[in-house]
């Protein structure tokens, strides 16, 4: 193991601001590379420096990617929150997702809501569930007893008074409130064509 020359140590902050070449020069001085005559020791120090710098680079890239993903995640969550919690529900474009099948199980409801949610995002509409009090098939529990509301708007106040609702056709629909029936949209794949 090479000995460290304490005359050349510097702060972590200064090291973090160095370029790759500057770090290599610093580490060579730190390990007394230029004063060594033994070629094998110099090669050992070079391998250790390269190993250290490549490990540092991988960690930097990983940290940088995590920071980018965090920023991207925050942007997406903010956009969804803005869409799902409008300041004025009476003026918001709304997509109503039906939850009233008599024998819809938990898995089907999750699938239905996710599908409705995808279309609401693509069309820029606030998603409202038409019946959060619906009991889950074969369970003695209601949807709203398991999950928090997905929006600050509510069906009874912001969609029901406007019955009958027109059906969602595509993201260019101009009606403020539409109802979405995913079963009919599965075959058309219109969602994937709009991306």
PDB file of C-alpha atoms in Angstrom:
ATOM      1  CA  UNK A   1       0.000   0.000   0.000  1.00  0.00           C
ATOM      2  CA  UNK A   2       1.476   3.383  -0.982  1.00  0.00           C
ATOM      3  CA  UNK A   3       2.117   5.904   1.742  1.00  0.00           C
ATOM      4  CA  UNK A   4       0.247   9.182   1.768  1.00  0.00           C
ATOM      5  CA  UNK A   5       2.234  12.404   1.643  1.00  0.00           C
ATOM      6  CA  UNK A   6       0.455  14.553   4.259  1.00  0.00           C
ATOM      7  CA  UNK A   7       1.948  17.756   2.808  1.00  0.00           C
ATOM      8  CA  UNK A   8      -0.449  17.483  -0.154  1.00  0.00           C
ATOM      9  CA  UNK A   9      -3.760  16.776   1.539  1.00  0.00           C
ATOM     10  CA  UNK A  10      -6.642  19.116   0.778  1.00  0.00           C
ATOM     11  CA  UNK A  11     -10.304  19.530   1.735  1.00  0.00           C
ATOM     12  CA  UNK A  12     -13.115  17.313   0.421  1.00  0.00           C
ATOM     13  CA  UNK A  13     -14.809  20.393  -1.022  1.00  0.00           C
ATOM     14  CA  UNK A  14     -11.727  21.290  -3.071  1.00  0.00           C
ATOM     15  CA  UNK A  15     -11.432  17.711  -4.333  1.00  0.00           C
ATOM     16  CA  UNK A  16     -15.088  17.630  -5.357  1.00  0.00           C
ATOM     17  CA  UNK A  17     -14.520  20.678  -7.595  1.00  0.00           C
ATOM     18  CA  UNK A  18     -11.480  19.231  -9.384  1.00  0.00           C
ATOM     19  CA  UNK A  19     -11.600  17.857 -12.931  1.00  0.00           C
ATOM     20  CA  UNK A  20     -10.654  14.246 -13.568  1.00  0.00           C
ATOM     21  CA  UNK A  21      -7.108  15.193 -14.657  1.00  0.00           C
ATOM     22  CA  UNK A  22      -6.665  17.472 -11.630  1.00  0.00           C
ATOM     23  CA  UNK A  23      -7.721  14.622  -9.358  1.00  0.00           C
ATOM     24  CA  UNK A  24      -5.276  12.279 -11.042  1.00  0.00           C
ATOM     25  CA  UNK A  25      -2.417  14.774 -10.578  1.00  0.00           C
ATOM     26  CA  UNK A  26      -3.478  15.398  -6.965  1.00  0.00           C
ATOM     27  CA  UNK A  27      -3.594  11.672  -6.172  1.00  0.00           C
ATOM     28  CA  UNK A  28      -0.174  11.089  -7.784  1.00  0.00           C
ATOM     29  CA  UNK A  29       1.294  13.828  -5.586  1.00  0.00           C
ATOM     30  CA  UNK A  30      -0.583  12.503  -2.580  1.00  0.00           C
ATOM     31  CA  UNK A  31       0.978   9.051  -3.046  1.00  0.00           C
ATOM     32  CA  UNK A  32       4.423  10.434  -3.929  1.00  0.00           C
ATOM     33  CA  UNK A  33       4.289   9.011  -7.452  1.00  0.00           C
ATOM     34  CA  UNK A  34       6.947  11.342  -8.905  1.00  0.00           C
ATOM     35  CA  UNK A  35       9.504  10.536  -6.199  1.00  0.00           C
ATOM     36  CA  UNK A  36       9.322   6.768  -6.714  1.00  0.00           C
ATOM     37  CA  UNK A  37      11.983   4.957  -8.721  1.00  0.00           C
ATOM     38  CA  UNK A  38      10.380   1.516  -8.584  1.00  0.00           C
ATOM     39  CA  UNK A  39       8.361   0.961 -11.769  1.00  0.00           C
ATOM     40  CA  UNK A  40       6.203  -1.726 -10.176  1.00  0.00           C
ATOM     41  CA  UNK A  41       5.205   0.632  -7.326  1.00  0.00           C
ATOM     42  CA  UNK A  42       4.352   3.344  -9.878  1.00  0.00           C
ATOM     43  CA  UNK A  43       2.168   0.888 -11.817  1.00  0.00           C
ATOM     44  CA  UNK A  44       0.454  -0.171  -8.577  1.00  0.00           C
ATOM     45  CA  UNK A  45      -0.292   3.468  -7.712  1.00  0.00           C
ATOM     46  CA  UNK A  46      -1.589   4.140 -11.251  1.00  0.00           C
ATOM     47  CA  UNK A  47      -3.927   1.120 -11.050  1.00  0.00           C
ATOM     48  CA  UNK A  48      -5.205   2.234  -7.651  1.00  0.00           C
ATOM     49  CA  UNK A  49      -5.780   5.800  -8.868  1.00  0.00           C
ATOM     50  CA  UNK A  50      -7.629   4.579 -11.966  1.00  0.00           C
ATOM     51  CA  UNK A  51      -9.713   2.213  -9.843  1.00  0.00           C
ATOM     52  CA  UNK A  52     -10.515   4.982  -7.367  1.00  0.00           C
ATOM     53  CA  UNK A  53     -11.431   7.494 -10.092  1.00  0.00           C
ATOM     54  CA  UNK A  54     -13.608   5.011 -12.004  1.00  0.00           C
ATOM     55  CA  UNK A  55     -15.445   4.045  -8.801  1.00  0.00           C
ATOM     56  CA  UNK A  56     -15.934   7.715  -7.961  1.00  0.00           C
ATOM     57  CA  UNK A  57     -17.266   8.353 -11.468  1.00  0.00           C
ATOM     58  CA  UNK A  58     -19.755   5.464 -11.243  1.00  0.00           C
ATOM     59  CA  UNK A  59     -20.991   6.768  -7.884  1.00  0.00           C
ATOM     60  CA  UNK A  60     -21.281  10.300  -9.281  1.00  0.00           C
ATOM     61  CA  UNK A  61     -23.274   9.083 -12.291  1.00  0.00           C
ATOM     62  CA  UNK A  62     -25.549   7.007 -10.033  1.00  0.00           C
ATOM     63  CA  UNK A  63     -26.099   9.960  -7.691  1.00  0.00           C
ATOM     64  CA  UNK A  64     -26.705  12.292 -10.642  1.00  0.00           C
ATOM     65  CA  UNK A  65     -29.230   9.849 -12.165  1.00  0.00           C
ATOM     66  CA  UNK A  66     -31.023   9.536  -8.821  1.00  0.00           C
ATOM     67  CA  UNK A  67     -31.231  13.331  -8.588  1.00  0.00           C
ATOM     68  CA  UNK A  68     -32.641  13.552 -12.129  1.00  0.00           C
ATOM     69  CA  UNK A  69     -35.180  10.819 -11.369  1.00  0.00           C
ATOM     70  CA  UNK A  70     -36.195  12.600  -8.161  1.00  0.00           C
ATOM     71  CA  UNK A  71     -36.748  15.868 -10.040  1.00  0.00           C
ATOM     72  CA  UNK A  72     -38.692  14.054 -12.781  1.00  0.00           C
ATOM     73  CA  UNK A  73     -40.802  12.215 -10.183  1.00  0.00           C
ATOM     74  CA  UNK A  74     -41.613  15.487  -8.414  1.00  0.00           C
ATOM     75  CA  UNK A  75     -42.650  17.103 -11.707  1.00  0.00           C
ATOM     76  CA  UNK A  76     -44.937  14.195 -12.591  1.00  0.00           C
ATOM     77  CA  UNK A  77     -46.485  14.081  -9.124  1.00  0.00           C
ATOM     78  CA  UNK A  78     -46.996  17.831  -9.175  1.00  0.00           C
ATOM     79  CA  UNK A  79     -48.705  17.686 -12.584  1.00  0.00           C
ATOM     80  CA  UNK A  80     -50.987  14.854 -11.441  1.00  0.00           C
ATOM     81  CA  UNK A  81     -51.793  16.672  -8.202  1.00  0.00           C
ATOM     82  CA  UNK A  82     -52.595  19.858 -10.143  1.00  0.00           C
ATOM     83  CA  UNK A  83     -54.829  17.928 -12.539  1.00  0.00           C
ATOM     84  CA  UNK A  84     -56.605  15.915  -9.834  1.00  0.00           C
ATOM     85  CA  UNK A  85     -57.100  18.794  -7.389  1.00  0.00           C
ATOM     86  CA  UNK A  86     -58.250  21.812  -9.397  1.00  0.00           C
ATOM     87  CA  UNK A  87     -58.814  25.087  -7.577  1.00  0.00           C
ATOM     88  CA  UNK A  88     -62.377  25.259  -8.919  1.00  0.00           C
ATOM     89  CA  UNK A  89     -64.093  21.932  -9.609  1.00  0.00           C
ATOM     90  CA  UNK A  90     -67.072  23.717 -11.177  1.00  0.00           C
ATOM     91  CA  UNK A  91     -64.884  24.848 -14.090  1.00  0.00           C
ATOM     92  CA  UNK A  92     -62.610  21.795 -14.383  1.00  0.00           C
ATOM     93  CA  UNK A  93     -62.781  19.370 -17.294  1.00  0.00           C
ATOM     94  CA  UNK A  94     -63.917  16.092 -15.749  1.00  0.00           C
ATOM     95  CA  UNK A  95     -63.797  12.441 -16.759  1.00  0.00           C
ATOM     96  CA  UNK A  96     -66.181  10.236 -14.785  1.00  0.00           C
ATOM     97  CA  UNK A  97     -65.094   6.641 -14.247  1.00  0.00           C
ATOM     98  CA  UNK A  98     -67.973   4.249 -13.556  1.00  0.00           C
ATOM     99  CA  UNK A  99     -67.598   1.889 -10.593  1.00  0.00           C
ATOM    100  CA  UNK A 100     -71.052   0.395 -10.526  1.00  0.00           C
ATOM    101  CA  UNK A 101     -70.750  -3.126 -11.879  1.00  0.00           C
ATOM    102  CA  UNK A 102     -72.654  -5.554  -9.638  1.00  0.00           C
ATOM    103  CA  UNK A 103     -69.956  -8.224  -9.672  1.00  0.00           C
ATOM    104  CA  UNK A 104     -66.742  -6.272 -10.213  1.00  0.00           C
ATOM    105  CA  UNK A 105     -63.972  -7.646  -8.049  1.00  0.00           C
ATOM    106  CA  UNK A 106     -61.088  -5.743  -6.526  1.00  0.00           C
ATOM    107  CA  UNK A 107     -58.647  -6.545  -9.341  1.00  0.00           C
ATOM    108  CA  UNK A 108     -61.059  -5.478 -12.037  1.00  0.00           C
ATOM    109  CA  UNK A 109     -61.816  -2.204 -10.231  1.00  0.00           C
ATOM    110  CA  UNK A 110     -58.103  -1.420  -9.901  1.00  0.00           C
ATOM    111  CA  UNK A 111     -57.654  -2.147 -13.611  1.00  0.00           C
ATOM    112  CA  UNK A 112     -60.701  -0.033 -14.488  1.00  0.00           C
ATOM    113  CA  UNK A 113     -59.533   2.943 -12.426  1.00  0.00           C
ATOM    114  CA  UNK A 114     -55.962   2.761 -13.761  1.00  0.00           C
ATOM    115  CA  UNK A 115     -57.284   2.685 -17.303  1.00  0.00           C
ATOM    116  CA  UNK A 116     -59.616   5.628 -16.634  1.00  0.00           C
ATOM    117  CA  UNK A 117     -56.703   7.460 -15.012  1.00  0.00           C
ATOM    118  CA  UNK A 118     -54.481   7.012 -18.073  1.00  0.00           C
ATOM    119  CA  UNK A 119     -57.151   8.457 -20.336  1.00  0.00           C
ATOM    120  CA  UNK A 120     -57.841  11.330 -17.929  1.00  0.00           C
ATOM    121  CA  UNK A 121     -54.157  12.283 -17.947  1.00  0.00           C
ATOM    122  CA  UNK A 122     -53.908  12.087 -21.754  1.00  0.00           C
ATOM    123  CA  UNK A 123     -57.025  14.232 -22.130  1.00  0.00           C
ATOM    124  CA  UNK A 124     -56.056  16.678 -19.344  1.00  0.00           C
ATOM    125  CA  UNK A 125     -59.197  15.960 -17.311  1.00  0.00           C
ATOM    126  CA  UNK A 126     -59.795  15.491 -13.600  1.00  0.00           C
ATOM    127  CA  UNK A 127     -60.813  11.904 -12.875  1.00  0.00           C
ATOM    128  CA  UNK A 128     -63.855  11.405 -10.633  1.00  0.00           C
ATOM    129  CA  UNK A 129     -65.174   8.007  -9.554  1.00  0.00           C
ATOM    130  CA  UNK A 130     -68.947   7.838  -9.853  1.00  0.00           C
ATOM    131  CA  UNK A 131     -69.492   5.655  -6.795  1.00  0.00           C
ATOM    132  CA  UNK A 132     -66.782   5.595  -4.133  1.00  0.00           C
ATOM    133  CA  UNK A 133     -69.308   4.019  -1.773  1.00  0.00           C
ATOM    134  CA  UNK A 134     -69.583   0.907  -3.930  1.00  0.00           C
ATOM    135  CA  UNK A 135     -68.997  -2.328  -2.045  1.00  0.00           C
ATOM    136  CA  UNK A 136     -66.332  -4.553  -3.471  1.00  0.00           C
ATOM    137  CA  UNK A 137     -67.721  -7.801  -4.818  1.00  0.00           C
ATOM    138  CA  UNK A 138     -67.398 -10.650  -2.273  1.00  0.00           C
ATOM    139  CA  UNK A 139     -65.989  -8.262   0.360  1.00  0.00           C
ATOM    140  CA  UNK A 140     -67.828  -6.411   3.065  1.00  0.00           C
ATOM    141  CA  UNK A 141     -65.928  -3.187   2.484  1.00  0.00           C
ATOM    142  CA  UNK A 142     -66.446  -0.038   0.437  1.00  0.00           C
ATOM    143  CA  UNK A 143     -63.887   1.498  -1.914  1.00  0.00           C
ATOM    144  CA  UNK A 144     -63.667   4.724   0.108  1.00  0.00           C
ATOM    145  CA  UNK A 145     -62.982   2.712   3.281  1.00  0.00           C
ATOM    146  CA  UNK A 146     -59.802   1.345   1.717  1.00  0.00           C
ATOM    147  CA  UNK A 147     -58.509   4.329  -0.251  1.00  0.00           C
ATOM    148  CA  UNK A 148     -58.311   8.069   0.132  1.00  0.00           C
ATOM    149  CA  UNK A 149     -60.222  10.191  -2.409  1.00  0.00           C
ATOM    150  CA  UNK A 150     -58.394  10.615  -5.725  1.00  0.00           C
ATOM    151  CA  UNK A 151     -59.573  14.212  -6.148  1.00  0.00           C
ATOM    152  CA  UNK A 152     -60.959  17.155  -4.222  1.00  0.00           C
ATOM    153  CA  UNK A 153     -63.957  17.181  -6.613  1.00  0.00           C
ATOM    154  CA  UNK A 154     -66.884  14.904  -5.958  1.00  0.00           C
ATOM    155  CA  UNK A 155     -69.318  13.121  -8.204  1.00  0.00           C
ATOM    156  CA  UNK A 156     -72.538  14.123  -6.430  1.00  0.00           C
ATOM    157  CA  UNK A 157     -71.748  17.829  -6.554  1.00  0.00           C
ATOM    158  CA  UNK A 158     -69.680  18.274  -9.717  1.00  0.00           C
ATOM    159  CA  UNK A 159     -70.928  15.632 -12.187  1.00  0.00           C
ATOM    160  CA  UNK A 160     -74.294  14.127 -11.201  1.00  0.00           C
ATOM    161  CA  UNK A 161     -76.292  17.366 -11.675  1.00  0.00           C
ATOM    162  CA  UNK A 162     -75.249  17.370 -15.346  1.00  0.00           C
ATOM    163  CA  UNK A 163     -76.740  13.939 -16.184  1.00  0.00           C
ATOM    164  CA  UNK A 164     -76.984  12.481 -18.769  1.00  0.00           C
ATOM    165  CA  UNK A 165     -73.272  12.663 -19.510  1.00  0.00           C
ATOM    166  CA  UNK A 166     -71.852  12.288 -22.985  1.00  0.00           C
ATOM    167  CA  UNK A 167     -69.375   9.508 -23.556  1.00  0.00           C
ATOM    168  CA  UNK A 168     -65.652  10.163 -23.892  1.00  0.00           C
ATOM    169  CA  UNK A 169     -64.571   9.615 -27.503  1.00  0.00           C
ATOM    170  CA  UNK A 170     -61.045  11.029 -27.604  1.00  0.00           C
ATOM    171  CA  UNK A 171     -58.811  13.644 -26.002  1.00  0.00           C
ATOM    172  CA  UNK A 172     -60.173  16.390 -28.252  1.00  0.00           C
ATOM    173  CA  UNK A 173     -63.730  16.227 -26.826  1.00  0.00           C
ATOM    174  CA  UNK A 174     -64.899  19.710 -25.862  1.00  0.00           C
ATOM    175  CA  UNK A 175     -67.674  18.879 -23.374  1.00  0.00           C
ATOM    176  CA  UNK A 176     -66.637  19.771 -19.832  1.00  0.00           C
ATOM    177  CA  UNK A 177     -67.884  16.537 -18.216  1.00  0.00           C
ATOM    178  CA  UNK A 178     -67.694  13.157 -19.914  1.00  0.00           C
ATOM    179  CA  UNK A 179     -68.162   9.554 -18.805  1.00  0.00           C
ATOM    180  CA  UNK A 180     -65.595   6.933 -19.728  1.00  0.00           C
ATOM    181  CA  UNK A 181     -66.395   3.293 -20.495  1.00  0.00           C
ATOM    182  CA  UNK A 182     -63.033   1.503 -20.700  1.00  0.00           C
ATOM    183  CA  UNK A 183     -64.389  -1.839 -21.886  1.00  0.00           C
ATOM    184  CA  UNK A 184     -65.230  -0.333 -25.270  1.00  0.00           C
ATOM    185  CA  UNK A 185     -61.864   1.449 -25.517  1.00  0.00           C
ATOM    186  CA  UNK A 186     -59.751  -1.696 -25.027  1.00  0.00           C
ATOM    187  CA  UNK A 187     -60.375  -2.925 -28.561  1.00  0.00           C
ATOM    188  CA  UNK A 188     -59.814   0.426 -30.253  1.00  0.00           C
ATOM    189  CA  UNK A 189     -56.393   1.110 -28.694  1.00  0.00           C
ATOM    190  CA  UNK A 190     -57.115   4.807 -29.196  1.00  0.00           C
ATOM    191  CA  UNK A 191     -55.117   5.583 -26.066  1.00  0.00           C
ATOM    192  CA  UNK A 192     -51.891   4.281 -27.558  1.00  0.00           C
ATOM    193  CA  UNK A 193     -52.399   6.159 -30.806  1.00  0.00           C
ATOM    194  CA  UNK A 194     -52.677   9.452 -28.930  1.00  0.00           C
ATOM    195  CA  UNK A 195     -49.307   9.174 -27.213  1.00  0.00           C
TER     196      UNK A 195
END
